[in-house]
Coordinates of C-alpha atoms in Angstrom, one line a residue:
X1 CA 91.2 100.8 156.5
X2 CA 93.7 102.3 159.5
X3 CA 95.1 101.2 162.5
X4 CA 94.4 102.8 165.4
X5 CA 97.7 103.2 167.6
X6 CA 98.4 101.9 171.1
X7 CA 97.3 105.6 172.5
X8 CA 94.0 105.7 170.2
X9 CA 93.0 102.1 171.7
X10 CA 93.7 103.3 175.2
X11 CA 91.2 105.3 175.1
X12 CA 88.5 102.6 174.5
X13 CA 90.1 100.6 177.2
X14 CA 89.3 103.5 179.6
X15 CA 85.5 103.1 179.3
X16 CA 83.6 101.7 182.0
X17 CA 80.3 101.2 183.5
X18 CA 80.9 104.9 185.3
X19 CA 83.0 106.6 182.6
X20 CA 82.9 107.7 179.1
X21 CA 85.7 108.1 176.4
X22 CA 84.7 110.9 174.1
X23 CA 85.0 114.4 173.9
X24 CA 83.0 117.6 172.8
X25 CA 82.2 121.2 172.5
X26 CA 79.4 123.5 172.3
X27 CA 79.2 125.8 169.6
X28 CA 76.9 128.4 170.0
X29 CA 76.4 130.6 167.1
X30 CA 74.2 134.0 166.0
X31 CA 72.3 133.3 162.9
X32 CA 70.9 136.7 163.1
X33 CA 73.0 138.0 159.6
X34 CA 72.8 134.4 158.5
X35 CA 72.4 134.6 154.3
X36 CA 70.6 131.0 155.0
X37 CA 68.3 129.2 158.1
X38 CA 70.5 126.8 159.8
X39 CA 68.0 124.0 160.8
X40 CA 68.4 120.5 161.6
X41 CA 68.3 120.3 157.4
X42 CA 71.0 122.1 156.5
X43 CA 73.4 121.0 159.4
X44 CA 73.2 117.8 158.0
X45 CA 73.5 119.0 154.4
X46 CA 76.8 121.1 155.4
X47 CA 78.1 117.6 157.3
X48 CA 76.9 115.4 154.9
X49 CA 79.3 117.5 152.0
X50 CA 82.2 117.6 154.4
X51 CA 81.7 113.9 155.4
X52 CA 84.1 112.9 152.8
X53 CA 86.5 115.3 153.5
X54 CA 87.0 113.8 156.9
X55 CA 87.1 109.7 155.9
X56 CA 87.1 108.9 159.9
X57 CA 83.3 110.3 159.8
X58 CA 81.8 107.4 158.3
X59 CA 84.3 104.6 159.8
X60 CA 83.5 102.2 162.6
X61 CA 85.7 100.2 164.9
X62 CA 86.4 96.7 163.5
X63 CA 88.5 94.6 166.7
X64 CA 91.1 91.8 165.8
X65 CA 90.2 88.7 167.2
X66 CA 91.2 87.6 170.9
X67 CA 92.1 91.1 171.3
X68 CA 96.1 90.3 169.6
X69 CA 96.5 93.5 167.9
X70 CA 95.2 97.3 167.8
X71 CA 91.5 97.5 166.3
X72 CA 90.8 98.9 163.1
X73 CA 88.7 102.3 161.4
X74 CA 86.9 100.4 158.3
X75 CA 83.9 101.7 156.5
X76 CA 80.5 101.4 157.8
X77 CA 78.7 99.8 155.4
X78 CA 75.4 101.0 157.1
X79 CA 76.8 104.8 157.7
X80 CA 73.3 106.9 158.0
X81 CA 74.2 110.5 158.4
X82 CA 70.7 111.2 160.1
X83 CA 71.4 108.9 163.0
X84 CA 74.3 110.9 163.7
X85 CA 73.1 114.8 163.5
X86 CA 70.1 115.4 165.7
X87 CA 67.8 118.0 166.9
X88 CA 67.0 119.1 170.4
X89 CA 64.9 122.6 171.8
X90 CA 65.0 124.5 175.1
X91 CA 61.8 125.9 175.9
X92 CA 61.9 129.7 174.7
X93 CA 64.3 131.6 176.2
X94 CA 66.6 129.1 177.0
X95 CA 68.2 129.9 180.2
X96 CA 72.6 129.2 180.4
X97 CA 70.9 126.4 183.0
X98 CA 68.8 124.7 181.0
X99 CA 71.6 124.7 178.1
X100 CA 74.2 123.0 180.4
X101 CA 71.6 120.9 181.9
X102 CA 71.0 119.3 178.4
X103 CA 74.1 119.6 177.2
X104 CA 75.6 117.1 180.6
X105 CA 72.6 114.5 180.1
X106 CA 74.0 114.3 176.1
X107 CA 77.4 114.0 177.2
X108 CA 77.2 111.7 179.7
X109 CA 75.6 109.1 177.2
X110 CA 78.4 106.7 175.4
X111 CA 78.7 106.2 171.7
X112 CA 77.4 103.9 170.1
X113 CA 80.9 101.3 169.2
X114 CA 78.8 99.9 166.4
X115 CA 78.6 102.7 164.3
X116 CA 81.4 105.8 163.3
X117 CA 82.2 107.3 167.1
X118 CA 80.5 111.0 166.9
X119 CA 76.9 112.5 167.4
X120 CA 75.9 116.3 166.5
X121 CA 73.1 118.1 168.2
X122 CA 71.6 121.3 166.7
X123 CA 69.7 123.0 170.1
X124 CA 67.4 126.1 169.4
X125 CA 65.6 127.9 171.8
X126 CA 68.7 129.8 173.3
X127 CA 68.0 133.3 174.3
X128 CA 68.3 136.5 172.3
X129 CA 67.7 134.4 169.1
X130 CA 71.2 132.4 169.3
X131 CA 71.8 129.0 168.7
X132 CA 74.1 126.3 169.6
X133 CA 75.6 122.8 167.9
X134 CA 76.7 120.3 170.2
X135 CA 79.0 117.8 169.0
X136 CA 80.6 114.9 170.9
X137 CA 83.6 112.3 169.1
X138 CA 85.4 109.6 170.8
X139 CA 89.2 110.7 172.0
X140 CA 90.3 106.9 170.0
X141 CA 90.3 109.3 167.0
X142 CA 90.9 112.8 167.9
X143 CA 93.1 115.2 170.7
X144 CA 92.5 118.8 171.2
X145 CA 95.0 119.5 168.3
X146 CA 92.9 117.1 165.9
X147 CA 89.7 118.0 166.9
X148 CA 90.5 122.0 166.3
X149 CA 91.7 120.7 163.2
X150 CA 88.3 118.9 162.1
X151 CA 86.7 122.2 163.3
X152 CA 88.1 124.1 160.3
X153 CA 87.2 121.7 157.9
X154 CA 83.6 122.2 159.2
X155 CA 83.8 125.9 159.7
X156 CA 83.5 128.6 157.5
X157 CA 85.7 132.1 157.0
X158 CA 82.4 133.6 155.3
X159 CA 78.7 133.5 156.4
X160 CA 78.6 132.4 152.2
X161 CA 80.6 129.1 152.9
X162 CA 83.1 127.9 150.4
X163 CA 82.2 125.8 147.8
X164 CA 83.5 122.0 148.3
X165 CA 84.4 120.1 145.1
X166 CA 81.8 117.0 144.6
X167 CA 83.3 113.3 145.5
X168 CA 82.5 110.2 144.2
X169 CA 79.4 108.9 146.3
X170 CA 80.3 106.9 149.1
X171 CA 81.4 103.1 148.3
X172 CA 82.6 101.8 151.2
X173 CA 85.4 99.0 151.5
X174 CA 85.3 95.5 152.2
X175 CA 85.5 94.6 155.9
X176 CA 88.4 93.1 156.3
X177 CA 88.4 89.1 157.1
X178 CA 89.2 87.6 160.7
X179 CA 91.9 85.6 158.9
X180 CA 93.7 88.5 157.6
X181 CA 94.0 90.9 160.9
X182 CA 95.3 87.7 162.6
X183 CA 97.4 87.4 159.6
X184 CA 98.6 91.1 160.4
X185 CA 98.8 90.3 164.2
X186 CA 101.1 87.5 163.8
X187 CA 103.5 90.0 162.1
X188 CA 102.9 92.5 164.7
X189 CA 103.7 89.9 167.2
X190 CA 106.8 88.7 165.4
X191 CA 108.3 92.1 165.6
X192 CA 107.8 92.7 169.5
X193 CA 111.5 91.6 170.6
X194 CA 112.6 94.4 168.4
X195 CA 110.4 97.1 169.7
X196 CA 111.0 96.2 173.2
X197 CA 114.7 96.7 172.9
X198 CA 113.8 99.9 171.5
X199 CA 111.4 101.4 173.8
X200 CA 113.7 99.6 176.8
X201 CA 116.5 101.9 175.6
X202 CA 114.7 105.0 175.6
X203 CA 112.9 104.4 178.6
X204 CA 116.2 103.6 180.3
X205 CA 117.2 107.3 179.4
X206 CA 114.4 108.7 181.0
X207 CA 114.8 106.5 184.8
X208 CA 115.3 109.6 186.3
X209 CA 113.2 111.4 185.5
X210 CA 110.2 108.7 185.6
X211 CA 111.2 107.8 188.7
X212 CA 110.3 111.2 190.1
X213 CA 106.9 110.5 189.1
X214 CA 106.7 107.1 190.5
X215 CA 108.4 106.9 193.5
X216 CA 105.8 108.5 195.7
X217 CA 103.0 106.4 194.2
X218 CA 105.2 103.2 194.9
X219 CA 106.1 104.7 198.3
X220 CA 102.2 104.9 199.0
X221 CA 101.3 101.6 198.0
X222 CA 104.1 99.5 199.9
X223 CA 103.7 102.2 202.7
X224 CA 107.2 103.2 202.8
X225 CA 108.3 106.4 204.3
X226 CA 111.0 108.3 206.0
X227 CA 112.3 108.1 209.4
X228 CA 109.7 111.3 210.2
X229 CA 106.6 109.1 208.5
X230 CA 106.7 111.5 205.6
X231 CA 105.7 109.8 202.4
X232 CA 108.8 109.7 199.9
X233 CA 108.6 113.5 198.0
X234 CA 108.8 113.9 194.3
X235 CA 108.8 116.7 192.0
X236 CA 105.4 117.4 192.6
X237 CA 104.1 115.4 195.4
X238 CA 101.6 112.7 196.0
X239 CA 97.7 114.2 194.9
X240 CA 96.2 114.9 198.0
X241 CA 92.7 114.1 198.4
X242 CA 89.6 116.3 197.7
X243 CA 85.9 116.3 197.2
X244 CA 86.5 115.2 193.5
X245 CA 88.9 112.2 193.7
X246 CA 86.4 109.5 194.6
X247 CA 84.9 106.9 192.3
X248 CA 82.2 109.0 190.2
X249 CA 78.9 108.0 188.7
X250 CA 78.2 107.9 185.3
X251 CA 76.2 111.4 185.3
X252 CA 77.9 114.7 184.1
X253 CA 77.7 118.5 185.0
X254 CA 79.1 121.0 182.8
X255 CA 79.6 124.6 183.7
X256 CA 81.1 127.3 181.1
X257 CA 81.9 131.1 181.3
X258 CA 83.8 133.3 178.5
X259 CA 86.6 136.1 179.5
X260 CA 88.5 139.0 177.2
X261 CA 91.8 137.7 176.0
X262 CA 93.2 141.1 176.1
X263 CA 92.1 141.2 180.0
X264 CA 94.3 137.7 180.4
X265 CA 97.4 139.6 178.4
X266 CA 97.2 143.0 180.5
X267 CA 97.5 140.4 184.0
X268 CA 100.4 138.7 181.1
X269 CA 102.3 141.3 180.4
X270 CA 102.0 143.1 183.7
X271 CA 104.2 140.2 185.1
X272 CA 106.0 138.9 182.8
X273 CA 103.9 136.0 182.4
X274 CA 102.2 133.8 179.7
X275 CA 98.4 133.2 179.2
X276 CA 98.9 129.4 180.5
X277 CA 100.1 130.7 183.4
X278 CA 97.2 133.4 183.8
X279 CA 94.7 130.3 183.0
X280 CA 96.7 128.4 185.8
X281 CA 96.4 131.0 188.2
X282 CA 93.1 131.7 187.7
X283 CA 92.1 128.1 187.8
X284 CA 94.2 127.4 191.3
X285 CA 92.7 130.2 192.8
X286 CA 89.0 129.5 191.9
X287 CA 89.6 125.7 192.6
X288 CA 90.7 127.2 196.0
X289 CA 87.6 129.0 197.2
X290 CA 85.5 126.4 195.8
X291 CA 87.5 123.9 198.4
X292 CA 87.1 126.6 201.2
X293 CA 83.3 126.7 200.6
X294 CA 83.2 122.8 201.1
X295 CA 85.9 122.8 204.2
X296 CA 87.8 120.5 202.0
X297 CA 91.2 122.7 200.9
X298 CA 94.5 120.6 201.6
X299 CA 97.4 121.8 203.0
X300 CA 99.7 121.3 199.9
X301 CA 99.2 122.4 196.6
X302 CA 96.9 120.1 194.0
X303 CA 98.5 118.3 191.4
X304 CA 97.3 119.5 187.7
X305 CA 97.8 117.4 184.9
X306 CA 98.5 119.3 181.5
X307 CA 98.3 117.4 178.0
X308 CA 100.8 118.2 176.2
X309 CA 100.7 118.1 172.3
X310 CA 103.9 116.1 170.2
X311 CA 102.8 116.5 166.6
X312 CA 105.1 116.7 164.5
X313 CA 105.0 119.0 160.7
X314 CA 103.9 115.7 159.1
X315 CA 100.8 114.8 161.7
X316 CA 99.6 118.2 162.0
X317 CA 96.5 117.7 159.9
X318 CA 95.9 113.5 160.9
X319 CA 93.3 112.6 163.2
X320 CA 94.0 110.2 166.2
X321 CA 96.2 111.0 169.4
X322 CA 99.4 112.6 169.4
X323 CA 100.0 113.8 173.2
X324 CA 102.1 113.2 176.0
X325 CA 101.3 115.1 179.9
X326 CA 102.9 116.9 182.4
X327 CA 101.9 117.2 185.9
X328 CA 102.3 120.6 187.6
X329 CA 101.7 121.4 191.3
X330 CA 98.9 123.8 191.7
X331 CA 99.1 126.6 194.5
X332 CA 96.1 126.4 195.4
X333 CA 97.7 126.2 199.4
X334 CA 98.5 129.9 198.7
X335 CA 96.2 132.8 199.7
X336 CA 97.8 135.4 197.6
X337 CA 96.8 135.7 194.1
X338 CA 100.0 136.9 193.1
X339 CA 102.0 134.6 194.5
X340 CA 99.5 131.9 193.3
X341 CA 100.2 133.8 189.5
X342 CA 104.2 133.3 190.2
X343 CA 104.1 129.2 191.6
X344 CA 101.6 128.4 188.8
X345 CA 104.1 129.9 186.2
X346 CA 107.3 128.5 188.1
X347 CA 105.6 125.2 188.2
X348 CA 104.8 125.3 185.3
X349 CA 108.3 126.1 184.1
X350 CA 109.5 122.5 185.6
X351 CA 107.2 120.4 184.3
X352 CA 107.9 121.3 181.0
X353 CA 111.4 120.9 181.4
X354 CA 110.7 117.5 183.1
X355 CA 108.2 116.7 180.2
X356 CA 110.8 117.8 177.6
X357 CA 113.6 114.7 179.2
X358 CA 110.9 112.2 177.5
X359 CA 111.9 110.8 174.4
X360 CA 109.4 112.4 171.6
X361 CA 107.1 109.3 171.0
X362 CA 107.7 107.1 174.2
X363 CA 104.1 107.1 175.4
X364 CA 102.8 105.6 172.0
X365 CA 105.4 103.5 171.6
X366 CA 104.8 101.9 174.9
X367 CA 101.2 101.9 174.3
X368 CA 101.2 100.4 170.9
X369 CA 104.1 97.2 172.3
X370 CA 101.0 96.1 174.6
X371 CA 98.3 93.7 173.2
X372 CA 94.5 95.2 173.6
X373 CA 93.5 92.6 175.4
X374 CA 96.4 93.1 178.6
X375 CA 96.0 96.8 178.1
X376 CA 92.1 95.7 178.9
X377 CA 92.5 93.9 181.3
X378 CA 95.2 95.7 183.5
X379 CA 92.4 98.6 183.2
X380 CA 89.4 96.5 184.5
X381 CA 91.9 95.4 187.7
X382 CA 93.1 98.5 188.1
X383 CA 89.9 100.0 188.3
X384 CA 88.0 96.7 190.3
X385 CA 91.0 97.8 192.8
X386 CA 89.9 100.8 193.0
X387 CA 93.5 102.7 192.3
X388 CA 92.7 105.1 190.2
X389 CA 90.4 107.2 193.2
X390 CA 93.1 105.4 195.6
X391 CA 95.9 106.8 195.1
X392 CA 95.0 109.3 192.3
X393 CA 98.2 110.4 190.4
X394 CA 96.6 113.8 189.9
X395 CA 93.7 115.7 191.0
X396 CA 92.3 117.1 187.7
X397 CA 93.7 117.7 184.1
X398 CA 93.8 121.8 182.7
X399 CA 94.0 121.5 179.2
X400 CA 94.1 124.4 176.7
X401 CA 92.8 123.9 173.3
X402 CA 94.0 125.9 170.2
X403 CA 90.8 127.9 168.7
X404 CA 90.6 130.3 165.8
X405 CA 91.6 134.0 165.9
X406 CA 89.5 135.1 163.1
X407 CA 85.8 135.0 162.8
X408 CA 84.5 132.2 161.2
X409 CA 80.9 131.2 160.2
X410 CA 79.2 127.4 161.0
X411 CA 76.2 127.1 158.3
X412 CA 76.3 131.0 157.6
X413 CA 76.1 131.4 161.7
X414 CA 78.5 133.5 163.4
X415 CA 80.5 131.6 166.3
X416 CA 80.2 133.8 169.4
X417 CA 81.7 130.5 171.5
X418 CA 83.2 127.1 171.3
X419 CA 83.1 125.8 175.1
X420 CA 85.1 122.5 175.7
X421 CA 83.9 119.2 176.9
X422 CA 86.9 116.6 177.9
X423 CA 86.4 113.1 180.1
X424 CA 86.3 112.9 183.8
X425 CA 87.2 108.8 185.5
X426 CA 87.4 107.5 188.6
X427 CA 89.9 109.7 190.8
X428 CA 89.3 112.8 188.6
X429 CA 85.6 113.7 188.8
X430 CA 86.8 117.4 187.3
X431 CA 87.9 118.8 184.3
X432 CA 88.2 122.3 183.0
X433 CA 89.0 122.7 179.8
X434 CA 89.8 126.0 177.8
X435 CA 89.4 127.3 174.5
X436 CA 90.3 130.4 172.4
X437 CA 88.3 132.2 169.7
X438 CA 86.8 135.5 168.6
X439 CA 89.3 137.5 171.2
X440 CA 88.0 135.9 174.4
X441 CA 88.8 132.4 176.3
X442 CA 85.9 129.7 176.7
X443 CA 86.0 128.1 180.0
X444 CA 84.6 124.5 179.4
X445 CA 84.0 122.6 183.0
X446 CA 82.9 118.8 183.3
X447 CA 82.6 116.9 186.5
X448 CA 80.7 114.1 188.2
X449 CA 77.4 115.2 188.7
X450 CA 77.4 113.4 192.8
X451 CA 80.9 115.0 193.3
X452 CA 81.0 118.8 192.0
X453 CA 76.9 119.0 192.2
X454 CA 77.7 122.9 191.7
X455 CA 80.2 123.7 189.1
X456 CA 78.6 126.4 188.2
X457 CA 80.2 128.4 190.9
X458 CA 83.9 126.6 190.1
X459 CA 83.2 128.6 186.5
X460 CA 81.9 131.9 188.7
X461 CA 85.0 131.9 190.6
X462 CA 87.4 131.8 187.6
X463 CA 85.7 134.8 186.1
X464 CA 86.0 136.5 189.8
X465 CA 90.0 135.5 190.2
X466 CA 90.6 137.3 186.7
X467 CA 89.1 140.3 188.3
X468 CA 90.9 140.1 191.2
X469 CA 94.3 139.9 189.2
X470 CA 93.5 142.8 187.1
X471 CA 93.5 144.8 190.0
X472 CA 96.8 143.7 191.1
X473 CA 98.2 144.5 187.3
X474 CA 97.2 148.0 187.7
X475 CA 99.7 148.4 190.1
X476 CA 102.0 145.4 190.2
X477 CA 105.0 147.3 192.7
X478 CA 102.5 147.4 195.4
X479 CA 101.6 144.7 198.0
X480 CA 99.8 142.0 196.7
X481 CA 96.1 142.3 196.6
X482 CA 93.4 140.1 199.1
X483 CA 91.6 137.6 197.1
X484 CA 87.7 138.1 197.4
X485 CA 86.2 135.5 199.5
X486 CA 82.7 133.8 197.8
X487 CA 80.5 135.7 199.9
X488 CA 81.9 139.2 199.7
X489 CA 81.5 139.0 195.8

C-alpha cells in the first residue's frame, strides 16, 4: 500500500465531465524481423511477466473517508490482465487517418477508477505490414520522466527479449480498513501547523518571483490597470486568447509527424542553440500559421507552459509525479523564423532562471498540505466559474519527453515511433508533446476535437518550419529567410 502525494491526487481532482486525466503514446513497431508473432496473446504474455516488476500495474485507488487525506494504491483483489490489454484493427492498409482517428476516440475515454488506472491496445492493420501498441495510464501515477522509465521495463534491447526471473504468483494485500486511513489522517492532520510553517517559509522566499506570475491574473480579475488602461505586465504577460482557449468537449484529436534529430542539431549548432529551443521555434512558428489560416493570431506572443522535471538520484526510477512548470512567452507575434529561433531560446533562458528561484519541492509540498476534499472542491468552483478558459494562465503546454537513443525491440518488434499523448482542460484545448527515439523526434498533438478540428495541419506546419530553418542554417550570416505561408507549400 502507497500514498499517493498531494501532486499525484491533483491530477484526479482535474477530471471532469469534459476532461480526462491520463496520458499515452503510440508505439508503432515493425514485426517484419520479429523471431516471434506479436498478437494480442503474446502482448499480454510479455505484460503479464513484467506486471510484477511494475507493482502500480495491478493497484487500484482506495480514497480515505470524507476526503481527509491523500488516497491510496492497494492491490486489486480482482486484477484481470485481459480487461486491460486489448485488441483493435484498421481495415487493411490502415491509412495515418484512420490510425489517429482511433487512436483520439480511445483516448478520449476515462479509466475505469475502479480497477489499476492503464489500458493497452494492440492495432494491426497499419500499412506496409507495421503495427502499433497504444497504451494510455493515468498522470496520478506517472510523468514523462516515469512513464519513459516504465517504457524500459517493458522494452526490449534485443528482438530475443531478456529473460525475467519468475515471482511469486500474485497475492494481493488486504485492503486496508476505513478505521485505519482515518487513523493515518488524524496524524496527517495533527502535523499540518508544522508543515505550514514550513512551506510558509519557503514560499515567502519565492514572493517575488510568484508574484510575477500572479499579478497580471489578479490585475485581470479585479480589473486593475495603469493610468494608459494597460493590464499590469509580468514576466511573460497575461495569455491572450485564441481559437483553443475556450471550454472543450470531451472529444479528442490527435495529430503526429516524425523529423531527423540530426536536421534539428544542424539548425542547433548553426546558432548556437539547443534542441528545446529548435522544438520551440518550430512549434511557435507552426502554431503561427495555423492562427493566420483561422484570422485568429494575437498581437503579443502566446504563453507556453513547459513541465519541468525535479527528480532527484533517489526518485529517478519511482513512479508518481515529480515536476514543477515554467511558462515561456512564445514569438509567435514574430514573422521571422530566425528571430522567432532567438525569442524562443531567450525566453526560454528566463523562465528557467525564474523556475530555478523555486524552492526544489514547493509545488508538492503545497499540494500534499491541502485536504482532497478542498483541493476537490476549489477545482469544481473553479471550473463551474469558468476560470480556467477565462482568464487562461497559459495557452498550451510544450513538453519534451526523454526517449531511448538505442534501438530497442517491444515483443521482438522493432520501435520505428513512440508518439506522445498528454491532457488537454478547459482553457488549453492543445497540446503538443515530443518525444525522442531511434535518431528522430516524435511530434505527439492532442486537442479538443470542436476547437483544433484540424490538427493535422498544426503537425504539417511543424515539419514545414524545420524546413524553412534549415535553409536559414545553410547560411546563417545572410538576412533572415521568409517563412512559407500554408498555401505556397
Amino acid at each position: 500500500m502507497k500514498q499517493l502525494s498531494g501532486l499525484d491526487a491533483a491530477f484526479l481532482s482535474l477530471e471532469t465531465h469534459n476532461s480526462t486525466g491520463h496520458v499515452g503514446g503510440l508505439c508503432v513497431v515493425d514485426p517484419s524481423e520479429s523471431p516471434t508473432v506479436l498478437d494480442l496473446a503474446a502482448l499480454t504474455a510479455l505484460l503479464g511477466e513484467r506486471v510484477p516488476l511494475i507493482p502500480l500495474l495491478h493497484q487500484r485507488l482506495r480514497y480515505v473517508p470524507l476526503g481527509l487525506d491523500q488516497p491510496y494504491w492497494i492491490d486489486d483483489e480482482n486484477f484481470d490482465i485481459e480487461y486491460h490489454v486489448r485488441e483493435i484493427s484498421l481495415p487493411t492498409p490502415g491509412s495515418d487517418a484512420q490510425l489517429t482517428e482511433q487512436v483520439s476516440r480511445l483516448h478520449a475515454r476515462p479509466l475505469d477508477r475502479r480497477r489499476p488506472l492503464w489500458e493497452a491496445y494492440l492495432i494491426s492493420g497499419l500499412a506496409e505490414g507495421l503495427l502499433a501498441v497504444y497504451t494510455k495510464m493515468h498522470h496520478a501515477a506517472i510523468d514523462g520522466v516515469s512513464g519513459a522509465e516504465l517504457m524500459t521495463i517493458l522494452l526490449d534491447l534485443t528482438p530475443e527479449g531478456r529473460r525475467v526471473l519468475p515471482t511469486t504468483p500474485f497475492a494481493p494485500e488486504p485492503k486496508p480498513s476505513k478505521r485505519a486511513m482515518l487513523a493515518r489522517a488524524a496524524v496527517s492532520l495533527a502535523s499540518s501547523p508544522v508543515q505550514a510553517a514550513r512551506i510558509a517559509g519557503d514560499l515567502g522566499r519565492s514572493l517575488p518571483l510568484v508574484g510575477s506570475y500572479v499579478t497580471p491574473y489578479v490585475g485581470a480579475i479585479l480589473g486593475r490597470e495603469h493610468d494608459d488602461g494597460a493590464v499590469i505586465a509580468s514576466a511573460v504577460g497575461l495569455a491572450p486568447k485564441t481559437p483553443f482557449n475556450r471550454e472543450i468537449t470531451p472529444h479528442r484529436r490527435f495529430a503526429f509527424r516524425s523529423v531527423d534529430l540530426a536536421e534539428v542539431k544542424t539548425v542547433k549548432n548553426a546558432f548556437g542553440m539547443s534542441v528545446n529551443d529548435v522544438v520551440m521555434a518550430m512549434s511557435a512558428g507552426a502554431l503561427r500559421r495555423w492562427l493566420i489560416d483561422h484570422d485568429a493570431l494575437p498581437a503579443v506572443p502566446l504563453v507556453s507552459m513547459i513541465p519541468v522535471s525535479v527528480r532527484d538520484e533517489g526518485s529517478k526510477s519511482a513512479l508518481g509525479n515529480k515536476v514543477s512548470a515554467m511558462l515561456a512567452s512564445l514569438p509567435t507575434h514574430l514573422d521571422d523564423p530566425i528571430a522567432r529561433l532567438t525569442a524562443a531560446h531567450r525566453a526560454t533562458k528566463i523562465a528557467k532562471a525564474q523556475q530555478a528561484a523555486i524552492p526544489p519541492g514547493l509545488i508538492e509540498n503545497v499540494t500534499d498540505f491541502a485536504p482532497p476534499a478542498l483541493v476537490a472542491r476549489a477545482a469544481r468552483v473553479a471550473f463551474a466559474m469558468g476560470l480556467p478558459h477565462r482568464i487562461p494562465p497559459f495557452n498550451l503546454v510544450i513538453s519534451n519527453v526523454p526517449g531511448p537513443n538505442v534501438d530497442v525491440y517491444l515483443a521482438g518488434a522493432k520501435m520505428v515511433a513512440n508518439y506522445p499523448l498528454s491532457v488537454v482542460m478547459d482553457g488549453q484545448g492543445l497540446n503538443i508533446t515530443v518525444s525522442s527515439s531511434g535518431g528522430r523526434l516524435h511530434f505527439g498533438l492532442l486537442g479538443c476535437r470542436e476547437l483544433v478540428p484540424d490538427i493535422d495541419d498544426i503537425a504539417g506546419h511543424l515539419v514545414t518550419e524545420l524546413q524553412t530553418l534549415l535553409r536559414g542554417a545553410d547560411q546563417p550570416n545572410l538576412a533572415p529567410v521568409t517563412p512559407i505561408r500554408r498555401e505556397e507549400a
